Short mmCIF file of C-alpha atoms in Angstrom, two decimals:
data_model
loop_
_atom_site.label_atom_id
_atom_site.label_comp_id
_atom_site.label_asym_id
_atom_site.label_seq_id
_atom_site.Cartn_x
_atom_site.Cartn_y
_atom_site.Cartn_z
CA MET A 291 -19.11 4.25 -21.33
CA ALA A 292 -17.60 0.76 -21.64
CA TYR A 293 -15.62 -0.61 -18.74
CA THR A 294 -13.03 -3.37 -18.76
CA THR A 295 -13.47 -5.83 -15.92
CA ILE A 296 -10.49 -7.73 -14.55
CA ASP A 297 -11.57 -11.38 -14.54
CA ASP A 298 -8.54 -12.83 -12.74
CA PRO A 299 -7.21 -10.37 -10.12
CA THR A 300 -4.52 -12.84 -9.00
CA ILE A 301 -2.59 -11.94 -12.16
CA TYR A 302 -1.88 -8.54 -10.58
CA PHE A 303 -2.05 -9.08 -6.81
CA ASN A 304 -1.46 -12.08 -4.59
CA THR A 305 -0.88 -12.80 -0.92
CA VAL A 306 1.65 -15.47 0.02
CA LEU A 307 2.20 -16.98 3.47
CA PHE A 308 5.40 -18.73 4.51
CA SER A 309 7.31 -19.88 7.58
CA GLY A 310 10.61 -18.17 8.23
CA ASN A 311 13.78 -20.24 8.60
CA GLU A 312 16.56 -17.60 8.79
CA THR A 313 18.22 -19.20 5.75
CA ALA A 314 18.76 -17.64 2.32
CA ARG A 315 15.91 -18.87 0.13
CA SER A 316 13.40 -18.14 -2.62
CA ILE A 317 9.70 -17.50 -1.99
CA THR A 318 7.59 -18.61 -4.96
CA GLY A 319 3.95 -19.19 -5.83
CA ILE A 320 3.04 -15.56 -6.43
CA GLY A 321 2.25 -16.21 -10.08
CA PHE A 322 4.17 -13.23 -11.49
CA GLN A 323 7.33 -11.20 -10.90
CA PRO A 324 6.24 -8.68 -8.25
CA ASP A 325 7.18 -5.02 -8.41
CA TRP A 326 5.96 -4.08 -4.92
CA VAL A 327 6.44 -6.48 -2.02
CA TRP A 328 5.18 -5.71 1.50
CA ILE A 329 6.41 -8.19 4.14
CA LYS A 330 5.32 -8.54 7.77
CA ASP A 331 6.29 -11.07 10.42
CA ARG A 332 2.94 -12.19 11.83
CA SER A 333 4.41 -13.82 14.94
CA GLN A 334 6.78 -11.13 16.18
CA SER A 335 6.82 -7.38 16.73
CA TYR A 336 8.96 -6.47 13.73
CA ASN A 337 8.50 -3.50 11.41
CA HIS A 338 6.53 -3.79 8.20
CA HIS A 339 9.08 -3.99 5.36
CA LEU A 340 8.28 -2.56 1.92
CA PHE A 341 10.37 -3.17 -1.21
CA ASP A 342 9.86 -2.29 -4.87
CA SER A 343 11.58 -2.88 -8.19
CA VAL A 344 12.03 0.84 -8.90
CA ARG A 345 14.15 1.47 -5.79
CA GLY A 346 15.74 -1.97 -6.12
CA ALA A 347 16.17 -5.08 -3.97
CA THR A 348 17.56 -4.77 -0.40
CA LYS A 349 16.24 -1.18 -0.12
CA ARG A 350 13.56 -1.15 2.54
CA LEU A 351 11.00 1.30 3.81
CA LYS A 352 8.88 0.67 6.90
CA SER A 353 5.21 1.63 6.95
CA ASP A 354 5.00 1.95 10.74
CA VAL A 355 7.76 4.56 11.17
CA ALA A 356 8.91 7.78 9.50
CA ASP A 357 12.46 6.46 9.03
CA ALA A 358 14.45 7.09 5.87
CA GLU A 359 15.09 4.24 3.45
CA SER A 360 17.81 1.84 4.53
CA THR A 361 19.70 -0.94 2.81
CA ASN A 362 19.95 -4.41 4.29
CA ALA A 363 21.55 -7.11 2.17
CA GLN A 364 19.82 -9.85 4.18
CA THR A 365 16.22 -8.76 3.54
CA LEU A 366 14.67 -9.04 0.07
CA THR A 367 17.69 -9.78 -2.10
CA ALA A 368 16.14 -10.17 -5.57
CA PHE A 369 12.87 -10.12 -7.52
CA GLY A 370 12.18 -13.40 -9.33
CA SER A 371 9.83 -14.54 -12.10
CA ASP A 372 7.43 -16.16 -9.59
CA GLY A 373 8.36 -14.41 -6.35
CA PHE A 374 11.44 -13.07 -4.62
CA SER A 375 14.55 -14.12 -2.72
CA LEU A 376 15.27 -13.52 0.95
CA GLY A 377 18.36 -13.45 3.10
CA THR A 378 18.65 -14.23 6.79
CA ASP A 379 17.14 -11.07 8.29
CA ASN A 380 14.85 -11.83 11.24
CA ALA A 381 12.18 -9.29 10.30
CA THR A 382 11.54 -10.85 6.89
CA ASN A 383 12.59 -14.47 7.42
CA GLY A 384 12.78 -15.10 11.17
CA ASN A 385 13.28 -18.69 12.21
CA GLY A 386 9.95 -20.26 13.15
CA SER A 387 7.91 -17.13 12.41
CA ASN A 388 4.75 -17.01 10.36
CA VAL A 389 5.24 -14.37 7.66
CA VAL A 390 2.94 -12.72 5.11
CA SER A 391 3.90 -10.99 1.87
CA TRP A 392 1.50 -8.87 -0.17
CA ASN A 393 2.60 -8.61 -3.77
CA TRP A 394 1.59 -6.27 -6.60
CA LEU A 395 2.46 -6.24 -10.30
CA ALA A 396 3.34 -2.83 -11.73
CA GLY A 397 5.11 -2.46 -15.09
CA GLY A 398 8.56 -3.91 -14.50
CA SER A 399 11.53 -1.66 -15.22
CA ALA A 400 10.83 2.04 -14.79
CA SER A 401 10.67 4.47 -17.70
CA SER A 402 11.22 8.20 -17.79
CA ASN A 403 7.97 10.19 -17.62
CA THR A 404 7.90 13.86 -18.65
CA ASP A 405 4.16 14.50 -18.27
CA GLY A 406 4.69 16.68 -15.20
CA ASP A 407 6.88 19.60 -14.17
CA ILE A 408 9.21 17.08 -12.51
CA THR A 409 10.54 14.24 -14.67
CA SER A 410 9.70 11.01 -12.89
CA SER A 411 10.70 7.36 -13.27
CA VAL A 412 7.57 5.24 -13.52
CA SER A 413 6.71 1.55 -13.51
CA ALA A 414 3.03 1.48 -14.47
CA ASN A 415 0.42 -1.20 -14.99
CA THR A 416 -2.46 0.63 -16.65
CA THR A 417 -4.66 -2.50 -16.75
CA ALA A 418 -4.50 -2.96 -12.97
CA GLY A 419 -4.34 0.77 -12.23
CA PHE A 420 -1.12 0.67 -10.22
CA SER A 421 2.13 2.56 -10.66
CA ILE A 422 5.35 3.12 -8.74
CA VAL A 423 6.71 6.64 -9.18
CA SER A 424 10.17 7.89 -8.26
CA TYR A 425 10.96 11.61 -8.33
CA THR A 426 13.16 14.26 -6.74
CA GLY A 427 11.43 17.07 -4.89
CA THR A 428 12.00 20.75 -5.60
CA GLY A 429 10.38 22.47 -2.63
CA SER A 430 8.05 24.30 -5.05
CA THR A 431 4.64 23.79 -6.65
CA ASP A 432 4.85 21.00 -9.22
CA THR A 433 3.07 18.24 -11.09
CA ILE A 434 4.41 14.69 -11.39
CA GLY A 435 3.58 12.10 -14.07
CA HIS A 436 2.17 8.85 -12.69
CA GLY A 437 1.71 6.83 -15.91
CA LEU A 438 -1.74 5.41 -15.16
CA GLY A 439 -3.72 7.07 -17.94
CA ALA A 440 -6.53 7.43 -15.40
CA LYS A 441 -7.12 9.61 -12.36
CA PRO A 442 -5.60 8.04 -9.21
CA SER A 443 -7.98 7.42 -6.32
CA VAL A 444 -5.17 6.84 -3.81
CA ILE A 445 -1.58 8.11 -3.72
CA LEU A 446 0.88 7.07 -1.01
CA VAL A 447 4.06 9.18 -0.81
CA LYS A 448 7.26 8.70 1.21
CA LYS A 449 10.55 10.58 1.38
CA ARG A 450 13.45 8.13 1.02
CA ASN A 451 16.55 10.14 1.96
CA GLY A 452 15.35 11.48 5.28
CA SER A 453 12.83 11.00 8.05
CA ALA A 454 9.29 11.94 7.01
CA ASN A 455 5.79 10.58 7.49
CA TRP A 456 3.94 8.51 4.93
CA TYR A 457 1.26 10.77 3.46
CA MET A 458 -1.81 9.44 1.67
CA TYR A 459 -4.19 11.13 -0.73
CA HIS A 460 -7.57 9.38 -0.80
CA HIS A 461 -10.36 10.59 -3.05
CA LYS A 462 -13.00 9.90 -0.36
CA ASN A 463 -11.08 11.52 2.51
CA THR A 464 -13.60 14.23 3.52
CA SER A 465 -15.40 16.52 1.09
CA ALA A 466 -12.13 18.21 0.07
CA PRO A 467 -9.56 15.41 -0.31
CA GLU A 468 -7.19 17.58 -2.33
CA THR A 469 -6.44 19.59 0.83
CA ASP A 470 -6.50 16.73 3.33
CA PHE A 471 -4.18 13.82 4.01
CA LEU A 472 -3.89 10.66 6.07
CA THR A 473 -0.68 9.42 7.70
CA LEU A 474 0.03 5.70 7.25
CA ASN A 475 2.51 5.51 10.14
CA SER A 476 0.15 7.24 12.58
CA THR A 477 -3.23 6.75 14.25
CA ALA A 478 -4.08 10.44 13.67
CA ALA A 479 -7.37 11.46 12.11
CA THR A 480 -7.33 13.22 8.76
CA SER A 481 -5.47 16.53 8.69
CA ASP A 482 -5.69 19.60 6.47
CA ASN A 483 -2.76 21.04 4.55
CA ALA A 484 -3.29 22.48 1.08
CA ASN A 485 0.46 22.34 0.36
CA ASN A 486 0.69 18.56 0.21
CA TRP A 487 -1.45 18.14 -2.94
CA ASN A 488 -1.37 21.84 -3.89
CA ASP A 489 -5.14 21.97 -3.34
CA THR A 490 -5.48 20.20 -6.70
CA GLU A 491 -7.24 16.97 -7.57
CA PRO A 492 -5.06 14.44 -9.44
CA ALA A 493 -5.50 14.21 -13.21
CA SER A 494 -5.28 11.28 -15.60
CA SER A 495 -1.60 11.92 -16.30
CA VAL A 496 -0.22 13.81 -13.25
CA PHE A 497 -0.71 14.46 -9.56
CA SER A 498 0.08 17.76 -7.91
CA VAL A 499 2.30 18.65 -4.97
CA GLY A 500 3.01 21.96 -3.28
CA ALA A 501 5.92 23.32 -1.28
CA SER A 502 5.56 20.53 1.25
CA GLY A 503 8.41 19.06 3.24
CA THR A 504 6.71 15.67 3.05
CA THR A 505 5.47 15.35 -0.54
CA ASN A 506 7.91 17.68 -2.35
CA PRO A 507 10.90 18.62 -0.18
CA SER A 508 13.82 20.29 -1.92
CA SER A 509 16.27 17.56 -3.06
CA GLY A 510 14.07 14.93 -1.43
CA THR A 511 14.35 11.52 -3.06
CA MET A 512 10.72 10.41 -3.21
CA ILE A 513 8.64 7.32 -3.93
CA ALA A 514 4.91 7.25 -4.62
CA TYR A 515 2.50 4.35 -5.02
CA CYS A 516 -0.50 5.36 -7.14
CA PHE A 517 -3.80 3.50 -7.54
CA ALA A 518 -6.65 4.05 -9.99
CA GLU A 519 -9.89 2.19 -9.45
CA LYS A 520 -10.46 -0.83 -11.72
CA GLN A 521 -13.70 -2.76 -11.99
CA GLY A 522 -13.40 -6.27 -10.58
CA TYR A 523 -10.02 -5.53 -8.99
CA SER A 524 -9.88 -2.41 -6.80
CA LYS A 525 -12.28 -0.12 -4.97
CA PHE A 526 -11.48 2.97 -2.88
CA GLY A 527 -14.41 4.29 -0.88
CA SER A 528 -15.80 5.33 2.47
CA TYR A 529 -18.59 4.35 4.83
CA THR A 530 -20.19 5.57 8.05
CA GLY A 531 -19.91 3.32 11.08
CA ASN A 532 -22.87 2.54 13.35
CA GLY A 533 -21.09 1.38 16.53
CA ASN A 534 -23.00 -1.90 16.39
CA ALA A 535 -21.83 -5.51 16.16
CA ASP A 536 -24.12 -5.71 13.13
CA GLY A 537 -21.98 -3.27 11.19
CA PRO A 538 -22.45 -1.83 7.72
CA PHE A 539 -21.93 -3.75 4.49
CA ILE A 540 -19.44 -2.18 2.08
CA TYR A 541 -20.05 -3.03 -1.56
CA THR A 542 -17.02 -3.48 -3.83
CA GLY A 543 -18.48 -5.52 -6.68
CA PHE A 544 -15.99 -8.37 -6.20
CA LYS A 545 -14.60 -10.55 -3.40
CA PRO A 546 -11.84 -8.50 -1.74
CA ALA A 547 -8.40 -10.08 -1.28
CA TRP A 548 -6.89 -7.17 0.70
CA VAL A 549 -8.76 -4.63 2.82
CA LEU A 550 -7.18 -1.52 4.38
CA GLN A 551 -9.30 0.74 6.60
CA LYS A 552 -8.84 3.87 8.72
CA ASN A 553 -11.23 5.90 10.88
CA ILE A 554 -10.64 9.37 9.41
CA SER A 555 -12.63 11.29 12.05
CA ALA A 556 -10.86 10.01 15.17
CA THR A 557 -7.49 8.88 16.51
CA GLN A 558 -7.72 5.21 15.65
CA GLY A 559 -5.34 2.70 14.10
CA TRP A 560 -5.22 1.39 10.56
CA GLN A 561 -6.62 -2.10 10.01
CA LEU A 562 -5.41 -4.53 7.35
CA GLN A 563 -6.96 -7.89 6.54
CA ASP A 564 -6.64 -10.29 3.62
CA ASN A 565 -8.14 -13.51 2.29
CA LYS A 566 -5.18 -15.78 3.11
CA ARG A 567 -4.42 -15.29 6.83
CA GLU A 568 -7.16 -17.65 7.99
CA GLY A 569 -9.22 -16.01 5.25
CA TYR A 570 -12.71 -17.04 6.33
CA ASN A 571 -15.46 -15.13 8.06
CA GLY A 572 -15.11 -14.56 11.78
CA ASP A 573 -11.41 -15.30 11.58
CA ASN A 574 -9.87 -12.69 9.28
CA ASP A 575 -6.89 -11.71 11.41
CA LEU A 576 -5.65 -8.17 11.81
CA LEU A 577 -2.35 -6.45 11.13
CA GLN A 578 -1.84 -2.69 11.45
CA PRO A 579 0.44 -0.79 9.04
CA HIS A 580 1.13 1.92 11.64
CA ASP A 581 2.21 -0.62 14.28
CA SER A 582 4.94 -3.28 14.36
CA ALA A 583 2.80 -5.54 16.60
CA ALA A 584 2.26 -9.20 15.76
CA GLU A 585 -0.99 -10.37 14.22
CA SER A 586 -4.18 -10.06 16.26
CA GLY A 587 -7.62 -11.65 16.01
CA VAL A 588 -9.57 -8.55 17.04
CA ASN A 589 -11.57 -6.11 14.87
CA ARG A 590 -12.47 -8.75 12.31
CA ILE A 591 -14.45 -8.35 9.12
CA ASP A 592 -16.49 -10.73 7.02
CA ILE A 593 -15.14 -10.98 3.47
CA LEU A 594 -18.05 -11.59 1.12
CA SER A 595 -18.44 -12.32 -2.60
CA ASN A 596 -19.23 -8.68 -3.43
CA GLY A 597 -17.71 -6.71 -0.57
CA PHE A 598 -17.18 -6.95 3.16
CA LYS A 599 -19.12 -6.45 6.37
CA VAL A 600 -17.63 -4.85 9.49
#
């Protein structure tokens, strides 16, 4: 089988650092018009703020809490050709704060997708294996079109119009990932609930949900971020820790720009590192999607040319 390798990953994902000034402004230098923007104040204990082009500017979700979507006209105010615009909100543009934004390219404006039982609105980038999926839950057993043309390895789902946890499907989460889930806004180990993914592995055109109050609640306005593995760009795997300072090496086949980890067998926090915040070995600083805390220098990894070492 022939595989297409992504030679320049920065066309589809880029991390940008900036200093907040509490003044309306544009953030540029991303290199494309982002469809998913995740912003975190590195200096202060503010929530993680997530925006996307399908839900629209000013509509924020927070990865560290179960809160419903809210609108704040002073957060991310517009998506631009090389970045985005910000208002005066402290959490996204606090005066004197160091801020990070992680930015992904999907497919621009959403299109109607009728591949599943539920008609979804999808912005998909099949080359990069990333799509943003909006749908309305039914409280029943359904399939939902994701637009990737390939089987997703990771699906992150959040209810928008009410309080609900962030649930994640991960294809390496235990030996039966279609029944298990991880919670992005929690330190909890993996849990088992066949309803969330209807005990069904995702397919190349759809993913499945059951009668779950978190992934398919009746009249729930939902958003899902779907990822398919792409050579030279993304890798979704697992490893076994050894409890030693000389930790395991995790092979990805490329130099990672963004690494998200979770201990699935114990109550431990999520860890998120990238190649821009310091960005060199021994000093890859830590943020935690489940926690609003400022950046920390603990639990570092070494980012290598073909993977990372913990």
